[in-house]
């Protein structure tokens, strides 16, 4: 048994995620976690909400709520939707947790002790009326380029020109509207990533099995232009982790918080502590996943994320870990994804274009989405969701292949032999051939799942379902029954055992259908098969079952057209 630590990139707090976000990290991470658990490994699967930063403050202000209250509510919304999609996190934490505050301050203290933090004095806009420094996007004014009067200090939304706050004509605070602004000197902390460049470079060179997509992005940031730049890790905000050096105050940094990108990945570790604390476990229970001197030396750590998150996970977060000088666990494998597009364009949160997690569950059960998204995961290139493809895939793979097999076998058995596994007859050459074929396919399926080749694994699973259907069609127990009921019983017996096999093999992709099949067979959990030969006789004659009704239904053309129109854009 191995120990596998799995983290999904943590979704930002300001709103409900769309299906592109879901398939870009959380859902494939869940697939892998479920598979590894099914194989008997010890898994720790962590996700959380990413709650700090300016967008959270702005979203809370828009909702007319204090930011802490807004984040608490949105965390619950995202947690419930994750549950709805059957995402099997061991902990869905919050980056605003006290655990993450302390750990972030701890890492900052370690980095400072190791000479990797530089204090830099900068000039920044201060609002006397608000009593605070203003981040660039909290300053509004007239664009010097186009004259738009609501341009922000970082960029004009109207003409897209990048701006400095001092470029704005008649600048004012976006918080209070006050024009009583002045430029003051202020101090910020920089993480000296440049000092860690060679160590990071060598570490990435040692990752022989990483996908090209991952290493090429990291190498680009390490070597292009001036190479890896030092990174500002503090901001002038109210909402965030207060800047401290471990437990101690940091002179000159009063009223400042750590930049969200510094504290967010540390939340992977902190959420594991949140998991332990929530069930009164001692610290050693979470540290054995994260400290290579306290048990994590045999842990395999796999991260899932969209390609836009790769630089932070291959450079910034490892810089924090390596720079601490302590034996914290570094990632062993990064699985990154391209983008899922929506019906000829992009998913857009701001324009409400595409299908969002809450909407998806309001029209169909989680398994339908899980199957389509995973079997079309944007692994090697961007992929596209279209309603035609979704309808075809659900109707064919789930309803015609898997659903139809289960329905025919169980209903035929009930009508001829009753609701128990029938006895009599024996497996012959046709059955032996099927068992051999499925054994080959099982090995391929397992290999793809181990390698996190998600589309290939889905293709193999579909072929495993199809093999059962083809067998049933060829063996034709309804015809055999008239001449040789015992032989028909053997065919049905094998087919019922295939349903048990499918319940096990399908569980990482479609856990709800898998649970329905498991229950219909009167089992608590179908074990992963050692061999197909053994699985083919696991249910003995006389074992009772029930007929599962409507495992999957088909999507009609009318529904498809209706949904296509509904989700074209304009979500409020
Ligand atoms: Zn402009």
Coordinates of C-alpha atoms and ligand atoms in Angstrom, one line a residue:
X1 CA 0.0 0.0 0.0
X2 CA 1.3 3.4 -1.0
X3 CA 0.5 6.8 0.5
X4 CA -0.7 9.4 -2.0
X5 CA -1.2 13.1 -1.3
X6 CA -3.4 14.8 -3.8
X7 CA -4.1 18.6 -4.1
X8 CA -6.4 20.4 -6.5
X9 CA -5.7 24.0 -7.3
X10 CA -7.9 26.0 -5.0
X11 CA -10.9 27.8 -6.6
X12 CA -11.2 31.5 -6.0
X13 CA -13.9 32.6 -3.6
X14 CA -15.7 35.2 -5.7
X15 CA -18.5 33.2 -7.3
X16 CA -19.7 29.8 -8.6
X17 CA -17.2 28.0 -10.9
X18 CA -18.0 26.9 -14.4
X19 CA -17.5 23.4 -15.9
X20 CA -14.1 24.6 -17.4
X21 CA -12.9 25.3 -13.9
X22 CA -14.2 22.0 -12.7
X23 CA -12.5 19.9 -15.3
X24 CA -9.3 21.9 -15.0
X25 CA -8.3 20.6 -11.6
X26 CA -11.0 19.5 -9.0
X27 CA -12.7 16.8 -11.1
X28 CA -9.6 15.0 -12.5
X29 CA -8.0 15.2 -9.0
X30 CA -11.2 13.4 -7.6
X31 CA -10.9 10.8 -10.3
X32 CA -7.4 10.0 -9.3
X33 CA -8.2 10.0 -5.6
X34 CA -11.1 7.6 -6.1
X35 CA -9.0 5.3 -8.2
X36 CA -6.1 5.2 -5.7
X37 CA -8.5 4.5 -2.8
X38 CA -10.2 1.8 -4.8
X39 CA -6.8 0.2 -5.3
X40 CA -6.3 0.1 -1.5
X41 CA -3.9 3.0 -1.2
X42 CA -3.9 5.5 1.6
X43 CA -5.0 8.9 0.1
X44 CA -5.1 12.4 1.5
X45 CA -7.1 14.6 -0.9
X46 CA -7.1 18.3 -0.2
X47 CA -8.8 21.4 -1.7
X48 CA -10.0 24.7 -0.3
X49 CA -11.2 28.1 -1.3
X50 CA -8.7 30.9 -2.1
X51 CA -10.2 33.8 -0.2
X52 CA -7.8 36.7 0.0
X53 CA -7.0 39.5 -2.3
X54 CA -8.6 42.5 -4.0
X55 CA -11.2 40.6 -6.0
X56 CA -12.7 39.1 -2.8
X57 CA -12.9 42.6 -1.3
X58 CA -14.6 44.0 -4.4
X59 CA -17.0 41.1 -4.7
X60 CA -18.0 41.5 -1.1
X61 CA -18.5 45.2 -1.5
X62 CA -20.7 44.6 -4.6
X63 CA -22.8 42.1 -2.6
X64 CA -23.0 44.7 0.2
X65 CA -21.5 42.4 2.8
X66 CA -18.5 42.4 5.1
X67 CA -15.8 40.4 3.3
X68 CA -15.5 37.8 6.1
X69 CA -19.2 37.1 5.9
X70 CA -19.2 37.0 2.1
X71 CA -16.4 34.5 2.1
X72 CA -18.0 32.3 4.7
X73 CA -21.2 32.2 2.6
X74 CA -19.4 31.5 -0.7
X75 CA -17.3 28.8 0.9
X76 CA -20.5 27.0 1.9
X77 CA -21.9 27.4 -1.6
X78 CA -18.8 26.0 -3.2
X79 CA -18.6 23.2 -0.6
X80 CA -22.2 22.1 -1.4
X81 CA -21.6 22.1 -5.1
X82 CA -18.4 20.1 -4.7
X83 CA -20.5 17.6 -2.7
X84 CA -23.1 17.6 -5.5
X85 CA -20.5 16.6 -8.0
X86 CA -19.3 13.9 -5.6
X87 CA -15.8 15.5 -5.2
X88 CA -14.4 13.3 -2.4
X89 CA -12.1 15.8 -0.7
X90 CA -10.8 14.7 2.7
X91 CA -10.8 18.4 3.5
X92 CA -12.2 21.4 1.7
X93 CA -10.5 24.1 3.7
X94 CA -10.4 27.9 3.6
X95 CA -7.2 29.9 3.0
X96 CA -8.6 32.4 5.6
X97 CA -8.3 29.8 8.3
X98 CA -6.3 30.5 11.5
X99 CA -4.2 27.5 10.5
X100 CA -3.2 29.2 7.2
X101 CA -2.5 32.5 8.9
X102 CA -0.1 30.9 11.3
X103 CA 1.6 28.7 8.7
X104 CA 2.0 31.6 6.2
X105 CA 3.6 33.8 8.9
X106 CA 5.8 30.9 9.9
X107 CA 7.1 30.4 6.4
X108 CA 7.7 34.1 6.0
X109 CA 9.7 34.1 9.2
X110 CA 11.8 31.1 8.0
X111 CA 12.5 32.8 4.7
X112 CA 13.5 36.0 6.4
X113 CA 15.9 34.1 8.7
X114 CA 17.5 32.6 5.6
X115 CA 18.1 36.0 4.0
X116 CA 15.5 35.4 1.3
X117 CA 13.2 38.3 2.1
X118 CA 14.2 41.8 0.9
X119 CA 12.5 44.9 2.3
X120 CA 11.9 47.4 -0.5
X121 CA 10.8 51.0 0.0
X122 CA 8.3 52.2 -2.7
X123 CA 6.2 55.1 -3.4
X124 CA 2.5 54.5 -3.2
X125 CA -0.8 56.4 -3.1
X126 CA -2.2 57.0 0.4
X127 CA -5.8 58.1 1.0
X128 CA -6.1 60.4 4.0
X129 CA -9.9 60.0 4.2
X130 CA -9.6 56.2 4.2
X131 CA -6.6 56.1 6.4
X132 CA -4.8 53.5 4.2
X133 CA -2.6 52.9 1.2
X134 CA -4.6 52.1 -1.9
X135 CA -3.8 49.2 -4.2
X136 CA -3.6 50.3 -7.8
X137 CA -7.0 49.0 -8.7
X138 CA -8.6 50.9 -5.8
X139 CA -7.8 54.2 -7.4
X140 CA -10.1 55.6 -10.1
X141 CA -9.8 58.5 -12.4
X142 CA -9.9 59.7 -16.0
X143 CA -7.9 57.8 -18.5
X144 CA -5.2 60.0 -20.1
X145 CA -5.4 58.0 -23.3
X146 CA -9.2 57.9 -24.0
X147 CA -10.8 60.1 -21.5
X148 CA -12.9 57.4 -19.9
X149 CA -13.8 58.7 -16.4
X150 CA -13.8 55.3 -14.5
X151 CA -10.3 54.1 -15.4
X152 CA -8.6 52.1 -12.7
X153 CA -5.1 52.7 -11.5
X154 CA -3.8 49.5 -13.1
X155 CA -5.7 49.6 -16.4
X156 CA -8.3 51.4 -18.3
X157 CA -11.2 49.0 -18.9
X158 CA -12.4 51.1 -21.9
X159 CA -9.2 51.3 -24.0
X160 CA -7.3 48.5 -22.2
X161 CA -4.2 50.7 -21.7
X162 CA -2.0 49.6 -18.8
X163 CA -1.7 52.5 -16.4
X164 CA 0.1 53.6 -13.3
X165 CA -2.1 55.3 -10.7
X166 CA -0.1 58.6 -11.1
X167 CA -1.1 58.6 -14.8
X168 CA -4.8 59.2 -13.9
X169 CA -6.3 62.6 -14.3
X170 CA -8.3 63.6 -11.2
X171 CA -7.6 60.5 -9.2
X172 CA -9.9 59.4 -6.4
X173 CA -10.3 56.6 -3.9
X174 CA -12.5 53.8 -5.2
X175 CA -13.5 53.1 -1.6
X176 CA -14.7 56.5 -0.5
X177 CA -14.5 58.6 -3.6
X178 CA -12.2 61.0 -1.7
X179 CA -9.7 63.0 -3.8
X180 CA -7.5 63.7 -0.7
X181 CA -4.7 61.5 -2.0
X182 CA -1.0 61.8 -1.7
X183 CA 2.1 59.8 -2.7
X184 CA 3.9 58.4 0.4
X185 CA 6.8 56.1 0.9
X186 CA 6.0 52.6 2.1
X187 CA 7.8 49.3 2.6
X188 CA 7.0 46.0 0.9
X189 CA 8.6 42.6 1.2
X190 CA 10.0 40.7 -1.8
X191 CA 10.8 37.0 -1.9
X192 CA 14.3 36.7 -3.4
X193 CA 13.3 34.0 -6.0
X194 CA 16.4 34.9 -8.1
X195 CA 18.6 33.6 -5.3
X196 CA 16.9 30.2 -5.5
X197 CA 17.0 30.1 -9.3
X198 CA 19.8 27.4 -9.6
X199 CA 18.2 25.2 -7.0
X200 CA 14.8 25.4 -8.7
X201 CA 16.4 24.8 -12.1
X202 CA 18.2 21.7 -10.8
X203 CA 15.0 20.4 -9.0
X204 CA 13.0 20.7 -12.2
X205 CA 15.7 19.0 -14.2
X206 CA 15.3 16.0 -11.8
X207 CA 11.6 15.6 -12.7
X208 CA 12.1 13.2 -15.6
X209 CA 8.5 12.1 -15.8
X210 CA 6.8 15.5 -15.9
X211 CA 4.7 16.4 -18.9
X212 CA 6.3 18.8 -21.4
X213 CA 3.5 21.2 -20.9
X214 CA 4.5 21.6 -17.3
X215 CA 8.3 21.7 -17.6
X216 CA 8.3 24.0 -20.6
X217 CA 6.3 26.6 -18.7
X218 CA 8.6 26.5 -15.7
X219 CA 11.7 26.7 -17.9
X220 CA 10.4 29.7 -19.7
X221 CA 9.9 31.6 -16.5
X222 CA 13.3 30.5 -15.2
X223 CA 15.3 31.5 -18.3
X224 CA 13.4 34.0 -20.6
X225 CA 14.5 37.6 -20.4
X226 CA 16.1 38.5 -17.1
X227 CA 15.2 35.1 -15.7
X228 CA 13.3 34.5 -12.5
X229 CA 12.3 37.7 -10.9
X230 CA 12.0 38.5 -7.2
X231 CA 8.4 38.7 -6.2
X232 CA 6.5 41.2 -4.0
X233 CA 4.7 39.2 -1.4
X234 CA 2.9 41.9 0.6
X235 CA -0.1 44.2 -0.2
X236 CA -1.9 47.1 1.4
X237 CA -5.2 45.4 2.2
X238 CA -7.4 44.8 5.2
X239 CA -8.4 41.3 4.3
X240 CA -5.6 38.8 4.3
X241 CA -2.9 37.2 6.5
X242 CA -1.3 40.0 8.6
X243 CA 2.4 40.3 7.8
X244 CA 4.4 38.8 10.7
X245 CA 7.7 37.1 11.1
X246 CA 6.6 33.9 12.6
X247 CA 4.9 34.9 15.9
X248 CA 6.7 38.2 16.0
X249 CA 5.6 41.6 14.7
X250 CA 7.4 42.8 11.6
X251 CA 8.5 46.4 12.1
X252 CA 7.4 48.8 9.4
X253 CA 4.8 46.2 8.0
X254 CA 1.9 47.2 10.3
X255 CA -1.4 47.1 8.5
X256 CA -0.2 45.1 5.6
X257 CA -1.1 41.5 4.6
X258 CA 0.7 38.9 2.5
X259 CA -0.1 38.8 -1.2
X260 CA -2.8 36.2 -1.9
X261 CA -0.4 34.2 -4.2
X262 CA 2.0 33.7 -1.3
X263 CA -0.5 32.3 1.2
X264 CA -2.8 30.4 -1.2
X265 CA -0.5 27.4 -1.9
X266 CA 0.5 27.2 1.7
X267 CA -3.2 26.5 2.3
X268 CA -2.6 23.0 0.9
X269 CA -0.6 22.3 4.0
X270 CA -2.8 24.3 6.3
X271 CA -5.9 22.6 5.1
X272 CA -4.4 19.3 6.0
X273 CA -4.0 20.7 9.5
X274 CA -7.6 21.9 9.3
X275 CA -8.5 18.3 8.6
X276 CA -6.6 17.0 11.6
X277 CA -8.0 19.8 13.9
X278 CA -11.6 19.2 12.8
X279 CA -11.4 15.7 14.2
X280 CA -9.1 16.3 17.2
X281 CA -6.2 14.4 15.6
X282 CA -2.7 15.2 16.9
X283 CA -0.4 17.3 14.7
X284 CA 1.7 14.2 13.8
X285 CA -1.3 13.0 11.8
X286 CA -1.1 15.8 9.3
X287 CA 2.6 16.3 9.5
X288 CA 3.2 12.7 8.3
X289 CA 1.9 13.9 4.9
X290 CA 4.0 17.0 4.7
X291 CA 7.3 16.6 6.6
X292 CA 9.8 14.2 5.1
X293 CA 11.4 13.9 8.5
X294 CA 8.1 12.9 10.1
X295 CA 6.8 10.2 7.8
X296 CA 6.3 11.9 4.4
X297 CA 9.4 10.5 2.8
X298 CA 7.3 7.7 1.3
X299 CA 4.4 9.9 0.2
X300 CA 3.8 10.5 -3.5
X301 CA 2.5 14.1 -3.9
X302 CA 0.5 14.8 -7.0
X303 CA -0.9 18.3 -7.9
X304 CA -3.7 19.1 -10.4
X305 CA -4.2 22.5 -12.0
X306 CA -4.9 24.5 -15.1
X307 CA -1.9 25.5 -17.2
X308 CA -2.2 29.2 -16.0
X309 CA -1.3 28.0 -12.4
X310 CA 1.8 26.1 -13.4
X311 CA 4.4 28.9 -12.8
X312 CA 3.2 29.4 -9.2
X313 CA 3.4 25.6 -8.5
X314 CA 6.7 24.9 -10.2
X315 CA 8.5 28.1 -9.1
X316 CA 6.9 30.3 -6.4
X317 CA 5.5 27.7 -4.1
X318 CA 8.7 25.5 -4.4
X319 CA 10.7 28.6 -3.7
X320 CA 8.8 29.0 -0.4
X321 CA 9.4 25.4 0.5
X322 CA 13.0 25.2 -0.5
X323 CA 13.8 28.6 0.9
X324 CA 12.4 27.6 4.3
X325 CA 15.4 25.2 4.6
X326 CA 13.2 22.7 6.3
X327 CA 12.2 19.2 5.0
X328 CA 8.7 20.0 3.8
X329 CA 7.3 17.8 1.0
X330 CA 7.8 19.1 -2.6
X331 CA 5.5 18.0 -5.3
X332 CA 6.4 14.7 -7.1
X333 CA 4.1 15.1 -10.2
X334 CA 2.1 17.9 -11.7
X335 CA -0.9 17.2 -13.9
X336 CA -1.8 20.3 -15.7
X337 CA -4.6 21.0 -18.1
X338 CA -5.4 23.2 -21.1
X339 CA -8.7 25.0 -21.4
X340 CA -12.2 23.8 -22.0
X341 CA -14.0 26.0 -24.4
X342 CA -17.7 26.5 -24.7
X343 CA -19.8 26.1 -27.9
X344 CA -17.6 28.0 -30.3
X345 CA -16.1 30.5 -27.7
X346 CA -14.8 30.6 -24.2
X347 CA -16.5 30.0 -20.9
X348 CA -16.8 33.4 -19.3
X349 CA -17.6 34.1 -15.6
X350 CA -18.0 37.8 -16.2
X351 CA -20.4 37.4 -19.1
X352 CA -22.1 34.3 -17.6
X353 CA -21.3 32.3 -20.7
X354 CA -21.3 28.6 -20.5
X355 CA -22.6 26.1 -17.9
X356 CA -21.9 26.7 -14.2
X357 CA -21.7 24.1 -11.5
X358 CA -25.1 24.9 -10.0
X359 CA -26.8 25.1 -13.3
X360 CA -25.3 21.8 -14.4
X361 CA -26.7 19.9 -11.4
X362 CA -30.1 21.5 -11.8
X363 CA -30.6 19.8 -15.2
X364 CA -28.8 16.5 -14.9
X365 CA -27.2 14.3 -12.2
X366 CA -23.5 14.6 -11.6
X367 CA -22.4 11.4 -13.4
X368 CA -23.6 12.7 -16.8
X369 CA -21.3 15.7 -16.4
X370 CA -18.5 13.8 -14.8
X371 CA -18.4 11.3 -17.7
X372 CA -18.5 13.8 -20.5
X373 CA -16.0 16.2 -18.8
X374 CA -13.5 13.5 -17.9
X375 CA -13.7 11.6 -21.2
X376 CA -13.1 14.9 -23.0
X377 CA -10.6 16.4 -20.5
X378 CA -8.4 19.1 -22.2
X379 CA -5.2 17.1 -21.6
X380 CA -3.0 17.6 -24.6
X381 CA -4.8 20.6 -26.2
X382 CA -7.8 22.7 -25.5
X383 CA -11.1 20.9 -25.9
X384 CA -14.6 22.1 -26.6
X385 CA -18.0 21.5 -25.0
X386 CA -20.8 21.4 -27.5
X387 CA -24.4 20.3 -26.6
X388 CA -24.4 18.0 -29.7
X389 CA -21.3 16.2 -28.5
X390 CA -22.6 16.1 -24.9
X391 CA -25.9 14.6 -26.0
X392 CA -24.3 12.0 -28.3
X393 CA -21.8 11.0 -25.6
X394 CA -24.3 10.6 -22.8
X395 CA -26.8 8.8 -25.0
X396 CA -24.4 6.4 -26.5
X397 CA -21.8 5.6 -23.8
X398 CA -24.0 5.8 -20.7
X399 CA -27.5 4.9 -21.9
X400 CA -26.9 2.7 -25.0
X401 CA -23.8 0.9 -23.8
X402 CA -23.6 0.6 -20.0
X403 CA -27.2 1.3 -19.1
X404 CA -28.7 -0.9 -21.8
X405 CA -26.4 -3.8 -20.8
X406 CA -27.4 -3.6 -17.2
X407 CA -31.1 -3.3 -18.1
X408 CA -31.2 -6.3 -20.5
X409 CA -29.3 -8.6 -18.2
X410 CA -31.2 -7.9 -15.0
X411 CA -34.6 -7.9 -16.7
X412 CA -34.0 -11.1 -18.6
X413 CA -32.8 -12.8 -15.5
X414 CA -35.8 -11.7 -13.5
X415 CA -38.2 -12.9 -16.1
X416 CA -36.6 -16.4 -16.6
X417 CA -34.8 -17.2 -13.4
X418 CA -36.0 -14.7 -10.8
X419 CA -34.0 -12.1 -9.0
X420 CA -31.0 -14.4 -8.0
X421 CA -27.9 -15.4 -9.8
X422 CA -29.0 -18.5 -11.8
X423 CA -27.1 -21.9 -11.5
X424 CA -26.4 -24.5 -14.2
X425 CA -24.4 -24.6 -17.4
X426 CA -20.7 -23.8 -17.7
X427 CA -18.5 -21.2 -19.2
X428 CA -17.2 -22.3 -22.7
X429 CA -14.8 -20.9 -25.4
X430 CA -16.9 -17.7 -25.9
X431 CA -16.7 -16.9 -22.2
X432 CA -13.0 -17.7 -22.0
X433 CA -12.4 -15.4 -25.0
X434 CA -14.3 -12.6 -23.3
X435 CA -12.4 -13.1 -20.0
X436 CA -9.0 -13.0 -21.8
X437 CA -10.0 -9.8 -23.7
X438 CA -11.2 -8.1 -20.6
X439 CA -8.0 -9.1 -18.8
X440 CA -6.0 -7.3 -21.4
X441 CA -8.3 -4.3 -21.3
X442 CA -8.2 -4.2 -17.5
X443 CA -4.4 -4.0 -17.5
X444 CA -4.5 -1.1 -20.0
X445 CA -7.1 0.7 -18.0
X446 CA -5.1 0.4 -14.8
X447 CA -1.9 1.6 -16.6
X448 CA -3.7 4.7 -18.0
X449 CA -5.2 5.5 -14.6
X450 CA -1.7 5.2 -12.9
X451 CA -0.3 7.5 -15.5
X452 CA -3.3 9.9 -15.2
X453 CA -4.0 9.6 -18.9
X454 CA -7.6 10.4 -18.4
X455 CA -9.0 10.3 -21.9
X456 CA -7.2 7.0 -22.6
X457 CA -8.6 5.6 -19.4
X458 CA -12.1 6.7 -20.4
X459 CA -11.7 5.1 -23.8
X460 CA -10.6 1.8 -22.3
X461 CA -13.5 1.8 -19.8
X462 CA -16.0 2.4 -22.6
X463 CA -14.4 -0.5 -24.5
X464 CA -14.8 -2.7 -21.4
X465 CA -18.5 -1.8 -21.2
X466 CA -18.9 -2.4 -25.0
X467 CA -17.3 -5.8 -24.7
X468 CA -20.0 -7.0 -22.3
X469 CA -22.7 -5.7 -24.7
X470 CA -21.2 -7.4 -27.7
X471 CA -20.9 -10.7 -25.7
X472 CA -24.5 -10.5 -24.7
X473 CA -25.6 -9.8 -28.3
X474 CA -23.5 -12.8 -29.6
X475 CA -24.4 -15.2 -26.8
X476 CA -28.1 -14.3 -27.1
X477 CA -29.4 -16.0 -23.9
X478 CA -33.0 -15.2 -24.9
X479 CA -32.6 -17.6 -27.9
X480 CA -30.4 -20.2 -26.1
X481 CA -33.0 -20.4 -23.3
X482 CA -35.5 -22.2 -25.5
X483 CA -33.1 -25.1 -26.3
X484 CA -30.7 -25.1 -23.4
X485 CA -31.9 -23.2 -20.2
X486 CA -28.7 -24.3 -18.3
X487 CA -26.5 -22.7 -20.9
X488 CA -28.6 -19.5 -20.8
X489 CA -28.1 -19.5 -17.0
X490 CA -24.3 -19.6 -17.4
X491 CA -24.5 -16.6 -19.9
X492 CA -26.6 -14.6 -17.5
X493 CA -24.4 -15.6 -14.5
X494 CA -21.3 -14.2 -16.3
X495 CA -23.2 -11.1 -17.3
X496 CA -24.4 -10.4 -13.8
X497 CA -20.8 -10.8 -12.6
X498 CA -19.8 -8.2 -15.3
X499 CA -22.2 -5.8 -13.7
X500 CA -20.3 -6.2 -10.5
X501 CA -17.1 -5.7 -12.3
X502 CA -18.4 -2.6 -14.0
X503 CA -19.5 -1.2 -10.7
X504 CA -16.0 -1.4 -9.4
X505 CA -14.1 -0.2 -12.5
X506 CA -16.5 2.7 -13.2
X507 CA -16.6 4.1 -9.7
X508 CA -13.8 6.7 -10.2
X509 CA -15.7 8.2 -13.2
X510 CA -19.4 7.7 -12.3
X511 CA -19.6 7.1 -8.6
X512 CA -23.4 7.5 -8.3
X513 CA -24.2 4.9 -11.0
X514 CA -21.5 2.7 -9.4
X515 CA -23.3 3.0 -6.0
X516 CA -26.6 2.2 -7.6
X517 CA -25.3 -1.0 -9.2
X518 CA -23.5 -2.0 -6.1
X519 CA -26.7 -1.7 -4.1
X520 CA -28.8 -3.5 -6.7
X521 CA -26.3 -6.4 -6.4
X522 CA -26.8 -6.4 -2.6
X523 CA -23.1 -5.5 -2.0
X524 CA -21.6 -2.8 0.2
X525 CA -18.6 -2.2 -2.0
X526 CA -17.5 -4.1 -5.1
X527 CA -13.7 -4.8 -4.6
X528 CA -11.3 -4.0 -7.4
X529 CA -10.7 -7.2 -9.3
X530 CA -7.3 -9.0 -9.1
X531 CA -8.1 -10.9 -12.2
X532 CA -11.1 -11.0 -14.6
X533 CA -11.3 -14.8 -14.2
X534 CA -11.8 -14.5 -10.5
X535 CA -14.3 -11.6 -11.0
X536 CA -16.3 -13.7 -13.5
X537 CA -17.4 -16.1 -10.8
X538 CA -17.4 -13.8 -7.8
X539 CA -21.2 -13.8 -7.5
X540 CA -22.3 -17.4 -6.7
X541 CA -25.5 -19.0 -7.9
X542 CA -28.3 -18.0 -5.5
X543 CA -27.0 -14.5 -4.8
X544 CA -29.9 -12.1 -4.8
X545 CA -30.1 -8.9 -6.7
X546 CA -32.7 -6.3 -7.7
X547 CA -33.3 -4.6 -11.1
X548 CA -32.0 -1.0 -11.1
X549 CA -34.5 1.2 -12.8
X550 CA -33.3 3.8 -15.3
X551 CA -29.6 3.8 -14.6
X552 CA -29.2 6.5 -17.3
X553 CA -31.8 8.3 -19.4
X554 CA -31.3 9.8 -22.8
X555 CA -31.1 13.5 -23.6
X556 CA -33.8 14.4 -26.2
X557 CA -33.2 16.9 -29.0
X558 CA -35.7 19.3 -27.5
X559 CA -33.8 19.4 -24.2
X560 CA -30.6 19.9 -26.1
X561 CA -31.9 22.9 -28.0
X562 CA -33.5 24.4 -24.9
X563 CA -30.3 24.2 -22.9
X564 CA -28.2 25.5 -25.8
X565 CA -30.3 28.6 -25.8
X566 CA -30.5 29.0 -22.0
X567 CA -26.7 28.9 -21.5
X568 CA -25.7 31.1 -24.4
X569 CA -24.9 33.9 -22.0
X570 CA -26.3 36.5 -19.8
X571 CA -26.3 34.8 -16.5
X572 CA -27.2 37.4 -13.9
Ligands
LIG1 ZN1 -8.6 54.6 -21.6

